[in-house]
Amino acid sequence: MHSDTDERRLRWFTEASLGLFVHWGLSSVAGDVEISWGLVRDKPWTDADDPDKVVEDLPGTEMDAEEYWALADDFDPDAYDPDRWLAAARRAGMEYAVLTAKHHDGFALWPTDHGDFGVGEHLGGRDLVGEFVDACRRQGLKAGLYFSLPDWHHPDFPRPVEHADLVAANPDAFSTASTEYGEPPSLTEEELVSFESYYRDTKAQVEELVTDYGIDLLWFDLPIWPESLDHRLEAIYEMAWSANPELVINGRTHGYDVLGDYYTPENELPERPLDKPWEICQLWASPAWSYHEEEEYRDLSWLLPRLATTVGRGGNMLLNVGPRSNGSLPDGAYEQLENLERWMCHSEPAVADVDAGPWPERADIPITRRNGIWYLHVLEGTDEDVVVTDVPEPVSVRSLRTHSELAYTYDGRELAVSVPHEERESPNEVVVVRWPSSHTHLL
């Protein structure tokens, strides 16, 4: 698909490095349940304790389905101001933003003609998606929309059997039969008939988003359909690309990476560069994707090493925030966006529109590069002498933050740069190394 135009079509994405993910919906009304997953017991991460890999289990994590869906009656985004969110994101170096147009709970943030659960029924048809996309344009960001292929509210959705023990009013739709996480379900003949209705509405909703909003990126999540229905999934991709040939679409389908333009690991960084573009979708506030009243946004000492590792391995980071039900972004999000903005003011060249560098082969710290210039990401805990091996003698070695020259030694194709701990002011002090133009093609 698009094999002859992939590089050109994806150029903005592969150059972006950093984007904003926005998880927003009904769960923000409660403030103590995760978006959609508040319907689920025995989540796959319940026994895990690694907050960088999985979502932590939440207090008050489960609600009866009817109680959860009734949150729509109190969803009132009277303080919704996506321009403020996105202006802060743009100042912090973000190039694109992705909003959850519809999560697994089925609540649509646009007035769809192919469903009966969303803003059309509860907010008088107010188009929250349209407002978001328009704000992206005004703030100079590429506009992306998340769309959940599962719809747990749809009467004909064929059981979310990838998890056990879902709390719901419809026992046929929410089976307690357990299967392995991520395993496509095997549907009965009756379920295959009902699937057709669900599929028609799903495809029609995707078509609305692609054709009505002129978006740049479509972020699918987790269909868990039987492999026998893979052609239906492919048809959705083909329809989207037919409607907008320039559209970038992720590959987060069952099997995760069979379709689409790029991989989407979640909260867990790959150990090495991958064989196609990739983007880590990353929790910023613990413990939830959507707004949680006890959340805490993590600071630059956590973020900057993770961002350096991401871009140093050739990936993007899609950094998540969760607005309140009234549409306002919590103060903690703005505080950390401002902290990131201050770092970006001097060090953005090291993470924006860069290529992955030759590490850990030549250094034990992340390296990014552009046009014969290397950026060495000196993280907290790194030794004062930063060593890079198998390189020519540099033309210059400077601090990106201060532009001052740094002391170094060069011997036997080994460069050792001195970055004293007392002169470091951030969790990622970047060293800029310029190489002789006659050698850049060898680096």
CSV table of C-alpha atoms in Angstrom, one decimal:
chain,number,residue,atom,x,y,z
A,1,MET,CA,0.0,0.0,0.0
A,2,HIS,CA,1.5,3.4,-1.0
A,3,SER,CA,4.8,1.7,-1.5
A,4,ASP,CA,5.9,4.2,-4.2
A,5,THR,CA,5.2,7.3,-2.1
A,6,ASP,CA,5.8,6.2,1.5
A,7,GLU,CA,8.9,8.2,2.1
A,8,ARG,CA,7.5,11.5,0.8
A,9,ARG,CA,4.1,11.0,2.5
A,10,LEU,CA,5.7,10.1,5.8
A,11,ARG,CA,8.3,12.8,5.8
A,12,TRP,CA,6.5,15.1,8.2
A,13,PHE,CA,5.9,12.3,10.6
A,14,THR,CA,9.4,10.9,10.6
A,15,GLU,CA,10.8,14.5,11.1
A,16,ALA,CA,8.4,15.4,13.9
A,17,SER,CA,9.9,13.4,16.8
A,18,LEU,CA,7.3,14.6,19.4
A,19,GLY,CA,3.5,14.8,19.5
A,20,LEU,CA,0.7,15.3,22.0
A,21,PHE,CA,-1.8,12.5,22.8
A,22,VAL,CA,-5.1,13.5,24.3
A,23,HIS,CA,-7.2,10.9,26.1
A,24,TRP,CA,-10.6,12.6,26.8
A,25,GLY,CA,-14.1,11.2,27.3
A,26,LEU,CA,-16.7,10.1,29.8
A,27,SER,CA,-14.3,8.8,32.5
A,28,SER,CA,-13.1,12.3,33.2
A,29,VAL,CA,-16.5,13.0,34.8
A,30,ALA,CA,-15.8,10.4,37.5
A,31,GLY,CA,-12.2,11.3,37.9
A,32,ASP,CA,-11.2,8.0,39.4
A,33,VAL,CA,-11.7,5.5,36.6
A,34,GLU,CA,-9.7,4.8,33.4
A,35,ILE,CA,-11.2,5.7,30.0
A,36,SER,CA,-13.2,2.6,28.9
A,37,TRP,CA,-11.2,0.2,31.1
A,38,GLY,CA,-13.4,1.3,34.0
A,39,LEU,CA,-15.8,-1.3,32.6
A,40,VAL,CA,-13.3,-4.1,32.9
A,41,ARG,CA,-12.2,-6.4,35.8
A,42,ASP,CA,-9.1,-8.5,35.9
A,43,LYS,CA,-7.1,-6.3,33.5
A,44,PRO,CA,-4.0,-7.7,32.0
A,45,TRP,CA,-1.8,-5.3,33.9
A,46,THR,CA,-3.4,-5.7,37.4
A,47,ASP,CA,-0.5,-7.8,38.8
A,48,ALA,CA,2.3,-5.8,37.1
A,49,ASP,CA,4.3,-3.2,39.0
A,50,ASP,CA,6.2,-1.4,36.2
A,51,PRO,CA,4.6,2.0,35.6
A,52,ASP,CA,6.8,2.6,32.6
A,53,LYS,CA,5.5,-0.5,30.9
A,54,VAL,CA,1.8,-0.8,31.9
A,55,VAL,CA,-0.9,1.3,33.4
A,56,GLU,CA,-1.1,0.9,37.1
A,57,ASP,CA,-4.3,-0.5,38.6
A,58,LEU,CA,-6.5,2.3,39.8
A,59,PRO,CA,-8.6,2.9,42.9
A,60,GLY,CA,-12.3,2.8,42.1
A,61,THR,CA,-11.3,1.2,38.8
A,62,GLU,CA,-14.6,-0.6,38.0
A,63,MET,CA,-18.1,0.7,37.4
A,64,ASP,CA,-21.3,-1.0,36.3
A,65,ALA,CA,-21.6,-0.4,32.6
A,66,GLU,CA,-24.9,1.5,32.9
A,67,GLU,CA,-23.4,3.7,35.6
A,68,TYR,CA,-20.3,4.3,33.4
A,69,TRP,CA,-22.3,5.2,30.3
A,70,ALA,CA,-24.6,7.4,32.3
A,71,LEU,CA,-21.6,9.7,32.8
A,72,ALA,CA,-22.5,11.1,29.4
A,73,ASP,CA,-25.3,13.0,31.1
A,74,ASP,CA,-22.8,15.0,33.1
A,75,PHE,CA,-20.1,15.5,30.4
A,76,ASP,CA,-20.1,19.2,30.0
A,77,PRO,CA,-17.0,20.7,28.4
A,78,ASP,CA,-17.8,24.3,29.1
A,79,ALA,CA,-14.1,25.2,29.5
A,80,TYR,CA,-12.9,23.4,26.4
A,81,ASP,CA,-10.2,25.4,24.8
A,82,PRO,CA,-8.0,23.2,22.6
A,83,ASP,CA,-6.1,26.3,21.3
A,84,ARG,CA,-4.6,26.7,24.8
A,85,TRP,CA,-3.7,23.0,25.0
A,86,LEU,CA,-2.1,23.1,21.5
A,87,ALA,CA,-0.3,26.4,21.8
A,88,ALA,CA,1.4,25.1,24.9
A,89,ALA,CA,2.3,21.9,23.1
A,90,ARG,CA,3.6,23.8,20.1
A,91,ARG,CA,5.8,25.9,22.3
A,92,ALA,CA,7.1,22.7,23.9
A,93,GLY,CA,8.3,21.4,20.5
A,94,MET,CA,5.4,19.2,19.6
A,95,GLU,CA,4.6,18.9,15.9
A,96,TYR,CA,1.3,17.0,15.9
A,97,ALA,CA,-1.5,16.1,18.2
A,98,VAL,CA,-3.9,13.2,18.4
A,99,LEU,CA,-7.4,13.3,20.1
A,100,THR,CA,-9.4,10.2,21.1
A,101,ALA,CA,-12.4,10.8,18.8
A,102,LYS,CA,-13.9,7.6,20.0
A,103,HIS,CA,-12.5,5.2,22.6
A,104,HIS,CA,-13.6,1.6,23.4
A,105,ASP,CA,-16.6,2.9,25.4
A,106,GLY,CA,-18.2,4.0,22.1
A,107,PHE,CA,-18.8,7.7,23.0
A,108,ALA,CA,-18.2,9.8,19.9
A,109,LEU,CA,-16.8,13.3,20.2
A,110,TRP,CA,-18.2,14.4,16.9
A,111,PRO,CA,-21.9,14.3,15.7
A,112,THR,CA,-21.7,11.0,13.8
A,113,ASP,CA,-24.6,9.9,11.5
A,114,HIS,CA,-23.7,6.3,12.2
A,115,GLY,CA,-24.2,5.8,16.0
A,116,ASP,CA,-26.4,6.9,18.8
A,117,PHE,CA,-24.0,7.5,21.6
A,118,GLY,CA,-22.0,10.7,21.6
A,119,VAL,CA,-22.1,14.5,21.4
A,120,GLY,CA,-25.1,14.3,19.0
A,121,GLU,CA,-27.3,12.9,21.8
A,122,HIS,CA,-25.7,14.6,24.8
A,123,LEU,CA,-24.2,17.9,23.8
A,124,GLY,CA,-26.7,19.1,21.2
A,125,GLY,CA,-24.4,18.0,18.4
A,126,ARG,CA,-21.4,20.2,19.5
A,127,ASP,CA,-18.5,19.1,17.4
A,128,LEU,CA,-15.5,18.6,19.8
A,129,VAL,CA,-13.5,16.9,17.1
A,130,GLY,CA,-14.0,19.8,14.6
A,131,GLU,CA,-12.9,22.3,17.2
A,132,PHE,CA,-9.8,20.3,18.0
A,133,VAL,CA,-8.8,20.0,14.3
A,134,ASP,CA,-9.4,23.7,13.7
A,135,ALA,CA,-7.2,24.5,16.7
A,136,CYS,CA,-4.5,22.3,15.3
A,137,ARG,CA,-4.5,24.2,12.1
A,138,ARG,CA,-4.4,27.6,13.9
A,139,GLN,CA,-1.5,26.5,16.1
A,140,GLY,CA,0.6,24.9,13.3
A,141,LEU,CA,0.3,21.3,14.3
A,142,LYS,CA,-0.6,18.3,12.2
A,143,ALA,CA,-4.0,17.0,13.2
A,144,GLY,CA,-4.5,13.4,14.2
A,145,LEU,CA,-7.5,11.4,15.5
A,146,TYR,CA,-7.6,8.2,17.5
A,147,PHE,CA,-10.4,5.8,16.7
A,148,SER,CA,-11.1,2.6,18.6
A,149,LEU,CA,-12.1,-0.2,16.3
A,150,PRO,CA,-13.8,-2.0,19.3
A,151,ASP,CA,-17.0,-0.3,20.3
A,152,TRP,CA,-18.3,-1.8,23.6
A,153,HIS,CA,-21.5,0.2,23.5
A,154,HIS,CA,-22.5,-0.9,20.0
A,155,PRO,CA,-25.3,-3.5,20.3
A,156,ASP,CA,-23.8,-5.7,17.6
A,157,PHE,CA,-20.1,-5.6,18.8
A,158,PRO,CA,-19.0,-9.3,18.9
A,159,ARG,CA,-17.8,-9.6,22.5
A,160,PRO,CA,-14.5,-8.1,23.8
A,161,VAL,CA,-13.2,-11.6,24.5
A,162,GLU,CA,-9.6,-10.4,24.8
A,163,HIS,CA,-10.4,-9.9,28.5
A,164,ALA,CA,-12.2,-11.8,31.1
A,165,ASP,CA,-14.9,-10.6,33.5
A,166,LEU,CA,-16.3,-7.4,32.0
A,167,VAL,CA,-18.9,-5.7,34.0
A,168,ALA,CA,-21.8,-5.0,31.7
A,169,ALA,CA,-25.6,-5.0,31.3
A,170,ASN,CA,-25.5,-7.2,28.2
A,171,PRO,CA,-24.0,-10.6,29.1
A,172,ASP,CA,-24.0,-11.7,25.4
A,173,ALA,CA,-21.9,-8.7,24.4
A,174,PHE,CA,-19.5,-8.9,27.4
A,175,SER,CA,-18.7,-12.6,27.8
A,176,THR,CA,-16.8,-13.7,30.8
A,177,ALA,CA,-15.0,-16.4,28.8
A,178,SER,CA,-11.3,-15.8,29.0
A,179,THR,CA,-8.9,-16.0,26.1
A,180,GLU,CA,-5.2,-15.0,25.8
A,181,TYR,CA,-4.8,-11.2,25.6
A,182,GLY,CA,-4.6,-10.1,22.0
A,183,GLU,CA,-5.9,-13.3,20.6
A,184,PRO,CA,-8.5,-12.7,17.9
A,185,PRO,CA,-11.9,-14.2,18.8
A,186,SER,CA,-13.7,-17.1,17.1
A,187,LEU,CA,-17.2,-15.9,16.3
A,188,THR,CA,-20.3,-18.0,16.1
A,189,GLU,CA,-22.4,-17.8,12.9
A,190,GLU,CA,-24.9,-15.6,14.7
A,191,GLU,CA,-22.2,-13.3,15.8
A,192,LEU,CA,-20.8,-13.1,12.3
A,193,VAL,CA,-24.2,-11.8,11.2
A,194,SER,CA,-24.4,-9.1,13.9
A,195,PHE,CA,-20.8,-8.2,13.1
A,196,GLU,CA,-21.9,-7.0,9.7
A,197,SER,CA,-24.0,-4.2,11.3
A,198,TYR,CA,-21.1,-3.3,13.6
A,199,TYR,CA,-18.7,-3.2,10.7
A,200,ARG,CA,-20.8,-1.0,8.5
A,201,ASP,CA,-21.2,1.6,11.3
A,202,THR,CA,-17.5,1.4,12.1
A,203,LYS,CA,-16.3,1.9,8.5
A,204,ALA,CA,-18.8,4.7,8.0
A,205,GLN,CA,-17.6,6.5,11.1
A,206,VAL,CA,-13.9,6.2,9.9
A,207,GLU,CA,-15.0,7.6,6.6
A,208,GLU,CA,-16.7,10.6,8.3
A,209,LEU,CA,-13.5,11.4,10.2
A,210,VAL,CA,-11.3,11.1,7.2
A,211,THR,CA,-13.5,13.0,4.7
A,212,ASP,CA,-15.1,15.6,6.9
A,213,TYR,CA,-12.0,16.8,8.8
A,214,GLY,CA,-9.1,16.6,6.4
A,215,ILE,CA,-6.9,15.1,9.1
A,216,ASP,CA,-3.2,14.3,8.7
A,217,LEU,CA,-3.0,11.1,10.8
A,218,LEU,CA,-5.4,8.3,11.8
A,219,TRP,CA,-4.6,6.3,15.0
A,220,PHE,CA,-6.4,3.0,15.1
A,221,ASP,CA,-6.6,0.9,18.2
A,222,LEU,CA,-7.0,-2.8,18.7
A,223,PRO,CA,-9.7,-4.5,16.6
A,224,ILE,CA,-9.2,-8.0,17.9
A,225,TRP,CA,-11.2,-9.4,15.0
A,226,PRO,CA,-10.9,-13.0,13.7
A,227,GLU,CA,-8.2,-13.4,11.2
A,228,SER,CA,-10.9,-14.6,8.7
A,229,LEU,CA,-12.1,-11.0,8.7
A,230,ASP,CA,-8.7,-9.4,8.0
A,231,HIS,CA,-9.9,-8.4,4.6
A,232,ARG,CA,-12.5,-6.2,6.3
A,233,LEU,CA,-9.8,-4.4,8.2
A,234,GLU,CA,-7.8,-4.0,5.0
A,235,ALA,CA,-10.8,-2.5,3.4
A,236,ILE,CA,-11.0,0.2,6.1
A,237,TYR,CA,-7.4,1.1,5.5
A,238,GLU,CA,-7.9,1.2,1.7
A,239,MET,CA,-11.1,3.4,2.1
A,240,ALA,CA,-9.2,5.8,4.3
A,241,TRP,CA,-6.3,6.1,1.9
A,242,SER,CA,-8.6,6.4,-1.1
A,243,ALA,CA,-10.4,9.3,0.6
A,244,ASN,CA,-7.1,11.0,1.6
A,245,PRO,CA,-4.0,9.6,-0.2
A,246,GLU,CA,-1.7,11.7,2.0
A,247,LEU,CA,-3.1,10.3,5.3
A,248,VAL,CA,-0.6,8.6,7.7
A,249,ILE,CA,-2.1,5.6,9.5
A,250,ASN,CA,-0.6,3.6,12.4
A,251,GLY,CA,-0.3,-0.2,12.4
A,252,ARG,CA,-1.9,-0.9,15.8
A,253,THR,CA,-4.1,-3.9,14.7
A,254,HIS,CA,-4.2,-7.4,15.9
A,255,GLY,CA,-0.8,-8.7,15.2
A,256,TYR,CA,-0.2,-4.9,15.8
A,257,ASP,CA,2.0,-4.2,12.8
A,258,VAL,CA,0.6,-6.1,9.8
A,259,LEU,CA,-1.1,-3.0,8.3
A,260,GLY,CA,-0.3,0.7,8.5
A,261,ASP,CA,2.7,3.0,8.2
A,262,TYR,CA,4.4,2.7,11.5
A,263,TYR,CA,4.7,0.7,14.7
A,264,THR,CA,3.2,1.9,18.0
A,265,PRO,CA,4.8,0.3,21.1
A,266,GLU,CA,3.0,1.4,24.3
A,267,ASN,CA,5.0,2.7,27.3
A,268,GLU,CA,7.9,0.3,26.5
A,269,LEU,CA,10.8,1.4,24.4
A,270,PRO,CA,12.2,-1.0,21.8
A,271,GLU,CA,15.8,-2.1,22.6
A,272,ARG,CA,17.1,-1.0,19.1
A,273,PRO,CA,16.0,0.9,16.0
A,274,LEU,CA,13.1,-0.9,14.2
A,275,ASP,CA,12.7,-1.8,10.5
A,276,LYS,CA,10.0,0.9,9.8
A,277,PRO,CA,9.0,4.2,11.4
A,278,TRP,CA,7.7,3.9,15.0
A,279,GLU,CA,6.2,5.9,17.8
A,280,ILE,CA,5.9,5.2,21.5
A,281,CYS,CA,2.6,6.2,23.0
A,282,GLN,CA,3.7,7.3,26.4
A,283,LEU,CA,1.9,8.0,29.7
A,284,TRP,CA,3.1,11.3,31.1
A,285,ALA,CA,0.9,11.4,34.2
A,286,SER,CA,0.6,8.4,36.5
A,287,PRO,CA,-1.6,6.4,36.9
A,288,ALA,CA,-4.0,6.7,33.9
A,289,TRP,CA,-4.4,7.7,30.3
A,290,SER,CA,-7.5,9.8,31.0
A,291,TYR,CA,-7.8,12.4,33.7
A,292,HIS,CA,-7.5,11.1,37.3
A,293,GLU,CA,-8.0,13.3,40.3
A,294,GLU,CA,-4.9,11.8,42.0
A,295,GLU,CA,-2.6,12.0,38.9
A,296,GLU,CA,0.9,13.3,39.0
A,297,TYR,CA,2.8,14.5,35.9
A,298,ARG,CA,6.4,13.3,35.7
A,299,ASP,CA,9.1,15.9,35.4
A,300,LEU,CA,12.0,16.4,33.1
A,301,SER,CA,14.4,14.0,35.0
A,302,TRP,CA,12.0,11.2,33.8
A,303,LEU,CA,11.1,12.7,30.4
A,304,LEU,CA,14.3,13.9,28.8
A,305,PRO,CA,16.3,10.6,29.1
A,306,ARG,CA,13.3,8.8,27.6
A,307,LEU,CA,12.9,11.3,24.8
A,308,ALA,CA,16.6,11.1,24.0
A,309,THR,CA,16.5,7.3,23.9
A,310,THR,CA,13.4,7.4,21.7
A,311,VAL,CA,14.8,9.8,19.0
A,312,GLY,CA,18.2,8.1,19.4
A,313,ARG,CA,16.6,4.9,18.2
A,314,GLY,CA,14.8,6.6,15.3
A,315,GLY,CA,11.3,6.9,16.9
A,316,ASN,CA,8.7,9.5,17.8
A,317,MET,CA,7.2,10.0,21.2
A,318,LEU,CA,3.4,10.6,21.5
A,319,LEU,CA,3.2,12.1,25.0
A,320,ASN,CA,-0.2,11.8,26.7
A,321,VAL,CA,-2.3,14.3,28.7
A,322,GLY,CA,-5.9,13.9,30.0
A,323,PRO,CA,-8.2,16.9,30.2
A,324,ARG,CA,-10.9,17.2,32.9
A,325,SER,CA,-14.5,16.7,32.0
A,326,ASN,CA,-15.0,20.5,31.6
A,327,GLY,CA,-12.4,20.5,28.9
A,328,SER,CA,-9.6,22.2,30.9
A,329,LEU,CA,-6.1,20.7,31.1
A,330,PRO,CA,-4.8,20.2,34.6
A,331,ASP,CA,-2.2,22.6,35.9
A,332,GLY,CA,0.3,19.8,36.2
A,333,ALA,CA,0.2,19.3,32.5
A,334,TYR,CA,0.9,23.0,31.7
A,335,GLU,CA,3.7,23.1,34.3
A,336,GLN,CA,5.5,20.2,32.7
A,337,LEU,CA,4.8,21.6,29.2
A,338,GLU,CA,6.4,24.9,30.3
A,339,ASN,CA,9.4,23.0,31.7
A,340,LEU,CA,9.8,21.2,28.4
A,341,GLU,CA,9.5,24.4,26.5
A,342,ARG,CA,12.4,25.9,28.5
A,343,TRP,CA,14.6,23.0,27.6
A,344,MET,CA,13.5,23.1,24.0
A,345,CYS,CA,14.5,26.8,23.7
A,346,HIS,CA,18.2,25.7,23.7
A,347,SER,CA,18.2,22.0,22.9
A,348,GLU,CA,15.4,21.4,20.4
A,349,PRO,CA,17.9,20.9,17.5
A,350,ALA,CA,19.0,17.7,19.2
A,351,VAL,CA,15.6,16.0,19.0
A,352,ALA,CA,13.7,17.6,16.1
A,353,ASP,CA,14.2,16.4,12.5
A,354,VAL,CA,17.2,14.2,13.5
A,355,ASP,CA,18.3,10.7,12.6
A,356,ALA,CA,19.2,7.9,14.9
A,357,GLY,CA,22.8,7.8,15.9
A,358,PRO,CA,25.4,5.0,16.1
A,359,TRP,CA,24.9,4.0,19.7
A,360,PRO,CA,25.5,1.9,21.7
A,361,GLU,CA,28.1,0.8,19.1
A,362,ARG,CA,30.2,3.9,19.5
A,363,ALA,CA,29.0,5.4,22.8
A,364,ASP,CA,27.1,4.4,25.9
A,365,ILE,CA,24.8,7.5,25.7
A,366,PRO,CA,22.1,8.3,23.1
A,367,ILE,CA,23.3,10.0,19.9
A,368,THR,CA,21.2,11.8,17.3
A,369,ARG,CA,22.6,13.3,14.1
A,370,ARG,CA,21.8,15.7,11.2
A,371,ASN,CA,23.9,16.7,8.2
A,372,GLY,CA,27.3,15.7,9.6
A,373,ILE,CA,26.6,17.0,13.1
A,374,TRP,CA,26.3,14.7,16.1
A,375,TYR,CA,24.3,15.4,19.3
A,376,LEU,CA,25.5,13.6,22.3
A,377,HIS,CA,22.8,13.3,25.0
A,378,VAL,CA,24.6,13.5,28.3
A,379,LEU,CA,22.1,12.2,30.8
A,380,GLU,CA,22.1,12.3,34.6
A,381,GLY,CA,24.5,9.8,36.1
A,382,THR,CA,26.8,9.9,33.0
A,383,ASP,CA,30.5,10.0,33.7
A,384,GLU,CA,32.2,13.4,33.4
A,385,ASP,CA,34.2,12.1,30.4
A,386,VAL,CA,31.9,11.1,27.5
A,387,VAL,CA,33.7,8.7,25.2
A,388,VAL,CA,32.9,8.2,21.5
A,389,THR,CA,34.9,5.6,19.6
A,390,ASP,CA,35.9,5.0,15.9
A,391,VAL,CA,35.5,8.7,14.8
A,392,PRO,CA,37.7,11.2,13.1
A,393,GLU,CA,39.0,14.2,14.9
A,394,PRO,CA,36.2,16.8,15.3
A,395,VAL,CA,36.2,20.4,14.0
A,396,SER,CA,34.5,21.6,17.1
A,397,VAL,CA,32.9,20.3,20.4
A,398,ARG,CA,30.4,22.7,22.1
A,399,SER,CA,27.6,22.7,24.6
A,400,LEU,CA,24.2,23.1,22.8
A,401,ARG,CA,22.8,25.0,25.8
A,402,THR,CA,25.6,27.6,26.3
A,403,HIS,CA,27.3,27.4,22.9
A,404,SER,CA,30.6,27.3,24.8
A,405,GLU,CA,33.6,25.2,23.7
A,406,LEU,CA,34.1,22.0,25.7
A,407,ALA,CA,37.5,20.5,26.6
A,408,TYR,CA,38.2,17.2,24.9
A,409,THR,CA,41.0,14.8,24.0
A,410,TYR,CA,41.4,12.8,20.8
A,411,ASP,CA,43.6,9.8,20.5
A,412,GLY,CA,43.5,6.7,18.3
A,413,ARG,CA,40.1,7.5,16.8
A,414,GLU,CA,38.6,7.9,20.2
A,415,LEU,CA,37.0,11.2,21.4
A,416,ALA,CA,36.7,12.0,25.1
A,417,VAL,CA,34.6,15.1,26.0
A,418,SER,CA,34.7,16.6,29.5
A,419,VAL,CA,31.2,17.5,30.8
A,420,PRO,CA,31.7,18.3,34.5
A,421,HIS,CA,28.8,17.5,36.7
A,422,GLU,CA,28.9,20.9,38.4
A,423,GLU,CA,28.3,22.6,35.0
A,424,ARG,CA,25.2,20.6,34.1
A,425,GLU,CA,21.9,22.3,34.6
A,426,SER,CA,19.4,19.8,33.1
A,427,PRO,CA,18.8,16.0,33.0
A,428,ASN,CA,20.0,16.0,29.4
A,429,GLU,CA,23.0,18.2,28.6
A,430,VAL,CA,23.6,18.0,24.9
A,431,VAL,CA,27.1,18.2,23.3
A,432,VAL,CA,27.3,19.2,19.7
A,433,VAL,CA,30.1,17.6,17.7
A,434,ARG,CA,30.9,18.9,14.2
A,435,TRP,CA,33.0,16.6,12.0
A,436,PRO,CA,35.2,17.5,9.0
A,437,SER,CA,33.1,17.7,5.8
A,438,SER,CA,35.4,15.3,4.1
A,439,HIS,CA,34.5,12.6,6.6
A,440,THR,CA,30.7,13.1,7.1
A,441,HIS,CA,29.8,10.5,4.5
A,442,LEU,CA,31.7,7.9,6.6
A,443,LEU,CA,29.8,8.7,9.8
